[in-house]
Amino acid sequence: MKKIIYAVILPLVVVSGLVFVNCEIKNETSKKPIQKTLSIAERRAKLKKWEATPDGVKFKNWEMSPQGKKVLAGAAKISKHTHDFTNMEAVVTSLSLPPGSLLGFGVMARIDGEDYILRFEPEKSQLQQLYSLKVNDTIILKSHGVSYAPKYSYPIISGSYVERDNKVLYKRVPRKGGC
């Protein structure tokens, strides 16, 4: 009888020891230092330091150029819509992006008389619906962000939601495991 009790207790002790060790390992890995957010003064100092680099000088020169001012004005024109995530009416002007662009899948669209690059990160299942877009299609668009780069002559809208004729063509799928 003692042998049976020992045979049952011994595996329980071994398994509980392994579980205890595993919990300690998980606790140790979770104690990694979390990167603290920078204060406003620290961010400004980093920005000033970057602006002194060749890339920073090149970017500042682009911002002051007529092309840069036009792109920044276009981005500012829709910033309220992107901040509030409200509907924007757009007309598709081209089914291809400017030559040399490395933005992935996208189209050119006109919103309130300004041209924009409309960029998507679609799942394979969503591509067929986006391929159904044609030039001069009127779409309803929602986005959380607009960006710009000296390489492009247009502001870049990251599409989060697109509908045409009250049918949803695209809805951004949140990334798994984080942001």
Tab-separated table of N, CA and C in Angstrom, residues 69-161:
chain	number	residue	atom	x	y	z
A	69	LYS	N	4.426	72.317	-49.405
A	69	LYS	CA	3.312	73.104	-48.863
A	69	LYS	C	1.983	72.602	-49.387
A	70	LYS	N	1.937	72.204	-50.668
A	70	LYS	CA	0.699	71.691	-51.264
A	70	LYS	C	0.295	70.370	-50.585
A	71	VAL	N	1.255	69.488	-50.370
A	71	VAL	CA	0.977	68.196	-49.730
A	71	VAL	C	0.511	68.411	-48.287
A	72	LEU	N	1.185	69.284	-47.554
A	72	LEU	CA	0.808	69.549	-46.167
A	72	LEU	C	-0.573	70.195	-46.077
A	73	ALA	N	-0.896	71.072	-47.017
A	73	ALA	CA	-2.225	71.694	-47.038
A	73	ALA	C	-3.301	70.649	-47.320
A	74	GLY	N	-3.030	69.726	-48.221
A	74	GLY	CA	-3.979	68.650	-48.504
A	74	GLY	C	-4.195	67.752	-47.303
A	75	ALA	N	-3.129	67.447	-46.567
A	75	ALA	CA	-3.247	66.623	-45.364
A	75	ALA	C	-4.046	67.361	-44.293
A	76	ALA	N	-3.808	68.663	-44.156
A	76	ALA	CA	-4.530	69.450	-43.157
A	76	ALA	C	-6.016	69.564	-43.497
A	77	LYS	N	-6.322	69.553	-44.789
A	77	LYS	CA	-7.705	69.710	-45.246
A	77	LYS	C	-8.614	68.586	-44.753
A	78	ILE	N	-8.070	67.377	-44.637
A	78	ILE	CA	-8.894	66.252	-44.194
A	78	ILE	C	-8.562	65.788	-42.777
A	79	SER	N	-7.721	66.515	-42.079
A	79	SER	CA	-7.301	66.065	-40.748
A	79	SER	C	-8.469	65.956	-39.767
A	80	LYS	N	-9.458	66.821	-39.874
A	80	LYS	CA	-10.616	66.743	-38.976
A	80	LYS	C	-11.380	65.444	-39.226
A	81	HIS	N	-11.541	65.073	-40.504
A	81	HIS	CA	-12.242	63.826	-40.824
A	81	HIS	C	-11.483	62.611	-40.299
A	82	THR	N	-10.164	62.615	-40.433
A	82	THR	CA	-9.389	61.465	-39.966
A	82	THR	C	-9.351	61.420	-38.438
A	83	HIS	N	-9.277	62.571	-37.808
A	83	HIS	CA	-9.260	62.610	-36.344
A	83	HIS	C	-10.583	62.112	-35.774
A	84	ASP	N	-11.702	62.525	-36.379
A	84	ASP	CA	-13.028	62.141	-35.892
A	84	ASP	C	-13.530	60.835	-36.484
A	85	PHE	N	-12.802	60.257	-37.454
A	85	PHE	CA	-13.175	59.019	-38.137
A	85	PHE	C	-14.572	59.158	-38.747
A	86	THR	N	-14.771	60.227	-39.510
A	86	THR	CA	-16.055	60.487	-40.164
A	86	THR	C	-15.960	60.175	-41.647
A	87	ASN	N	-17.126	60.096	-42.271
A	87	ASN	CA	-17.202	59.771	-43.698
A	87	ASN	C	-16.624	60.882	-44.554
A	88	MET	N	-15.912	60.476	-45.603
A	88	MET	CA	-15.426	61.389	-46.630
A	88	MET	C	-15.882	60.827	-47.970
A	89	GLU	N	-16.405	61.684	-48.822
A	89	GLU	CA	-16.797	61.235	-50.153
A	89	GLU	C	-15.616	61.438	-51.089
A	90	ALA	N	-15.269	60.388	-51.818
A	90	ALA	CA	-14.114	60.435	-52.716
A	90	ALA	C	-14.495	59.874	-54.074
A	91	VAL	N	-13.786	60.328	-55.089
A	91	VAL	CA	-13.960	59.816	-56.449
A	91	VAL	C	-12.635	59.177	-56.864
A	92	VAL	N	-12.697	57.936	-57.307
A	92	VAL	CA	-11.490	57.223	-57.740
A	92	VAL	C	-11.021	57.848	-59.047
A	93	THR	N	-9.758	58.316	-59.074
A	93	THR	CA	-9.225	58.955	-60.281
A	93	THR	C	-8.253	58.055	-61.040
A	94	SER	N	-7.649	57.088	-60.349
A	94	SER	CA	-6.712	56.176	-61.004
A	94	SER	C	-6.655	54.884	-60.203
A	95	LEU	N	-6.517	53.772	-60.899
A	95	LEU	CA	-6.447	52.473	-60.230
A	95	LEU	C	-5.017	52.051	-59.927
A	96	SER	N	-4.064	52.910	-60.247
A	96	SER	CA	-2.669	52.606	-59.946
A	96	SER	C	-2.049	53.780	-59.196
A	97	LEU	N	-1.028	53.463	-58.453
A	97	LEU	CA	-0.314	54.487	-57.694
A	97	LEU	C	0.746	55.130	-58.576
A	98	PRO	N	1.290	56.284	-58.167
A	98	PRO	CA	2.341	56.929	-58.964
A	98	PRO	C	3.525	55.987	-59.189
A	99	PRO	N	4.225	56.140	-60.314
A	99	PRO	CA	5.365	55.267	-60.614
A	99	PRO	C	6.413	55.319	-59.495
A	100	GLY	N	6.939	54.165	-59.160
A	100	GLY	CA	7.986	54.076	-58.149
A	100	GLY	C	7.483	54.035	-56.720
A	101	SER	N	6.179	54.020	-56.503
A	101	SER	CA	5.678	54.003	-55.126
A	101	SER	C	5.806	52.603	-54.537
A	102	LEU	N	6.087	52.561	-53.263
A	102	LEU	CA	6.289	51.304	-52.554
A	102	LEU	C	5.269	51.165	-51.429
A	103	LEU	N	4.025	51.548	-51.692
A	103	LEU	CA	3.005	51.569	-50.652
A	103	LEU	C	2.120	50.334	-50.648
A	104	GLY	N	2.340	49.392	-51.531
A	104	GLY	CA	1.481	48.224	-51.594
A	104	GLY	C	0.268	48.505	-52.460
A	105	PHE	N	-0.876	47.956	-52.078
A	105	PHE	CA	-2.087	48.117	-52.876
A	105	PHE	C	-2.725	49.465	-52.579
A	106	GLY	N	-3.137	50.177	-53.624
A	106	GLY	CA	-3.794	51.456	-53.425
A	106	GLY	C	-4.333	52.022	-54.718
A	107	VAL	N	-5.077	53.102	-54.591
A	107	VAL	CA	-5.638	53.817	-55.735
A	107	VAL	C	-5.459	55.314	-55.484
A	108	MET	N	-5.665	56.086	-56.519
A	108	MET	CA	-5.668	57.537	-56.394
A	108	MET	C	-7.122	57.977	-56.278
A	109	ALA	N	-7.387	58.949	-55.404
A	109	ALA	CA	-8.757	59.424	-55.203
A	109	ALA	C	-8.747	60.935	-55.032
A	110	ARG	N	-9.862	61.567	-55.375
A	110	ARG	CA	-10.014	63.017	-55.225
A	110	ARG	C	-11.079	63.275	-54.164
A	111	ILE	N	-10.698	64.075	-53.172
A	111	ILE	CA	-11.605	64.470	-52.095
A	111	ILE	C	-11.611	65.989	-52.050
A	112	ASP	N	-12.768	66.578	-52.194
A	112	ASP	CA	-12.918	68.044	-52.158
A	112	ASP	C	-11.924	68.754	-53.084
A	113	GLY	N	-11.733	68.228	-54.287
A	113	GLY	CA	-10.873	68.879	-55.266
A	113	GLY	C	-9.389	68.616	-55.104
A	114	GLU	N	-8.987	67.854	-54.112
A	114	GLU	CA	-7.570	67.528	-53.890
A	114	GLU	C	-7.338	66.050	-54.191
A	115	ASP	N	-6.189	65.727	-54.771
A	115	ASP	CA	-5.838	64.337	-55.055
A	115	ASP	C	-5.073	63.737	-53.880
A	116	TYR	N	-5.370	62.467	-53.602
A	116	TYR	CA	-4.751	61.741	-52.497
A	116	TYR	C	-4.395	60.340	-52.956
A	117	ILE	N	-3.390	59.763	-52.313
A	117	ILE	CA	-3.090	58.350	-52.481
A	117	ILE	C	-3.898	57.630	-51.400
A	118	LEU	N	-4.715	56.675	-51.803
A	118	LEU	CA	-5.512	55.888	-50.875
A	118	LEU	C	-4.883	54.511	-50.786
A	119	ARG	N	-4.278	54.212	-49.642
A	119	ARG	CA	-3.488	52.992	-49.441
A	119	ARG	C	-4.260	52.019	-48.564
A	120	PHE	N	-4.178	50.724	-48.906
A	120	PHE	CA	-4.856	49.684	-48.133
A	120	PHE	C	-3.868	48.613	-47.714
A	121	GLU	N	-4.200	47.917	-46.631
A	121	GLU	CA	-3.481	46.716	-46.211
A	121	GLU	C	-4.503	45.586	-46.161
A	122	PRO	N	-4.967	45.122	-47.329
A	122	PRO	CA	-6.063	44.158	-47.341
A	122	PRO	C	-5.619	42.730	-47.071
A	123	GLU	N	-6.550	41.960	-46.537
A	123	GLU	CA	-6.387	40.509	-46.465
A	123	GLU	C	-6.635	39.990	-47.884
A	124	LYS	N	-6.167	38.796	-48.179
A	124	LYS	CA	-6.369	38.241	-49.526
A	124	LYS	C	-7.848	38.163	-49.876
A	125	SER	N	-8.695	37.896	-48.899
A	125	SER	CA	-10.127	37.772	-49.165
A	125	SER	C	-10.748	39.122	-49.535
A	126	GLN	N	-10.111	40.230	-49.164
A	126	GLN	CA	-10.660	41.552	-49.443
A	126	GLN	C	-10.181	42.115	-50.778
A	127	LEU	N	-9.177	41.512	-51.374
A	127	LEU	CA	-8.621	42.041	-52.613
A	127	LEU	C	-9.635	42.049	-53.749
A	128	GLN	N	-10.420	40.986	-53.879
A	128	GLN	CA	-11.363	40.894	-54.997
A	128	GLN	C	-12.350	42.051	-54.961
A	129	GLN	N	-12.831	42.416	-53.773
A	129	GLN	CA	-13.778	43.523	-53.667
A	129	GLN	C	-13.113	44.846	-54.035
A	130	LEU	N	-11.860	45.029	-53.655
A	130	LEU	CA	-11.159	46.270	-53.990
A	130	LEU	C	-10.820	46.331	-55.477
A	131	TYR	N	-10.573	45.172	-56.095
A	131	TYR	CA	-10.305	45.153	-57.532
A	131	TYR	C	-11.536	45.552	-58.339
A	132	SER	N	-12.717	45.508	-57.722
A	132	SER	CA	-13.937	45.876	-58.441
A	132	SER	C	-14.089	47.391	-58.603
A	133	LEU	N	-13.229	48.170	-57.950
A	133	LEU	CA	-13.285	49.626	-58.110
A	133	LEU	C	-12.928	50.018	-59.537
A	134	LYS	N	-13.588	51.045	-60.022
A	134	LYS	CA	-13.324	51.567	-61.369
A	134	LYS	C	-13.089	53.069	-61.275
A	135	VAL	N	-12.453	53.619	-62.296
A	135	VAL	CA	-12.222	55.058	-62.353
A	135	VAL	C	-13.582	55.758	-62.379
A	136	ASN	N	-13.691	56.863	-61.670
A	136	ASN	CA	-14.900	57.681	-61.512
A	136	ASN	C	-15.937	57.072	-60.581
A	137	ASP	N	-15.622	55.973	-59.882
A	137	ASP	CA	-16.518	55.454	-58.858
A	137	ASP	C	-16.526	56.418	-57.677
A	138	THR	N	-17.704	56.677	-57.143
A	138	THR	CA	-17.811	57.486	-55.935
A	138	THR	C	-17.866	56.539	-54.753
A	139	ILE	N	-16.978	56.761	-53.783
A	139	ILE	CA	-16.899	55.893	-52.614
A	139	ILE	C	-17.026	56.720	-51.355
A	140	ILE	N	-17.426	56.068	-50.284
A	140	ILE	CA	-17.422	56.669	-48.948
A	140	ILE	C	-16.225	56.058	-48.227
A	141	LEU	N	-15.421	56.894	-47.658
A	141	LEU	CA	-14.148	56.485	-47.085
A	141	LEU	C	-14.051	56.945	-45.648
A	142	LYS	N	-13.466	56.097	-44.788
A	142	LYS	CA	-13.118	56.476	-43.422
A	142	LYS	C	-11.655	56.092	-43.207
A	143	SER	N	-10.973	56.922	-42.441
A	143	SER	CA	-9.565	56.669	-42.170
A	143	SER	C	-9.188	57.235	-40.815
A	144	HIS	N	-8.218	56.597	-40.197
A	144	HIS	CA	-7.684	57.104	-38.932
A	144	HIS	C	-6.417	57.916	-39.134
A	145	GLY	N	-5.858	57.867	-40.341
A	145	GLY	CA	-4.589	58.561	-40.486
A	145	GLY	C	-4.289	59.029	-41.891
A	146	VAL	N	-3.606	60.152	-41.945
A	146	VAL	CA	-3.092	60.679	-43.205
A	146	VAL	C	-1.620	60.986	-42.965
A	147	SER	N	-0.788	60.643	-43.940
A	147	SER	CA	0.649	60.875	-43.789
A	147	SER	C	1.177	61.477	-45.075
A	148	TYR	N	2.460	61.767	-45.084
A	148	TYR	CA	3.091	62.353	-46.256
A	148	TYR	C	4.570	62.039	-46.207
A	149	ALA	N	5.181	62.102	-47.374
A	149	ALA	CA	6.606	61.848	-47.487
A	149	ALA	C	7.134	62.641	-48.672
A	150	PRO	N	8.362	63.127	-48.604
A	150	PRO	CA	8.928	63.906	-49.704
A	150	PRO	C	8.950	63.155	-51.032
A	151	LYS	N	8.942	61.839	-50.989
A	151	LYS	CA	8.984	61.038	-52.205
A	151	LYS	C	7.692	61.162	-53.013
A	152	TYR	N	6.572	61.460	-52.351
A	152	TYR	CA	5.267	61.472	-53.001
A	152	TYR	C	4.717	62.889	-53.118
A	153	SER	N	4.034	63.158	-54.224
A	153	SER	CA	3.468	64.476	-54.489
A	153	SER	C	2.057	64.626	-53.934
A	154	TYR	N	1.594	63.617	-53.206
A	154	TYR	CA	0.234	63.626	-52.675
A	154	TYR	C	0.251	63.142	-51.226
A	155	PRO	N	-0.693	63.608	-50.397
A	155	PRO	CA	-0.841	63.027	-49.064
A	155	PRO	C	-1.299	61.568	-49.186
A	156	ILE	N	-0.964	60.766	-48.203
A	156	ILE	CA	-1.256	59.335	-48.228
A	156	ILE	C	-2.292	59.038	-47.149
A	157	ILE	N	-3.445	58.539	-47.568
A	157	ILE	CA	-4.510	58.179	-46.630
A	157	ILE	C	-4.462	56.672	-46.432
A	158	SER	N	-4.415	56.224	-45.188
A	158	SER	CA	-4.487	54.798	-44.888
A	158	SER	C	-5.957	54.435	-44.729
A	159	GLY	N	-6.496	53.726	-45.696
A	159	GLY	CA	-7.920	53.401	-45.695
A	159	GLY	C	-8.277	52.411	-44.605
A	160	SER	N	-9.325	52.729	-43.844
A	160	SER	CA	-9.819	51.822	-42.814
A	160	SER	C	-11.185	51.253	-43.179
A	161	TYR	N	-11.940	51.986	-44.008
A	161	TYR	CA	-13.301	51.570	-44.352
A	161	TYR	C	-13.660	52.204	-45.688
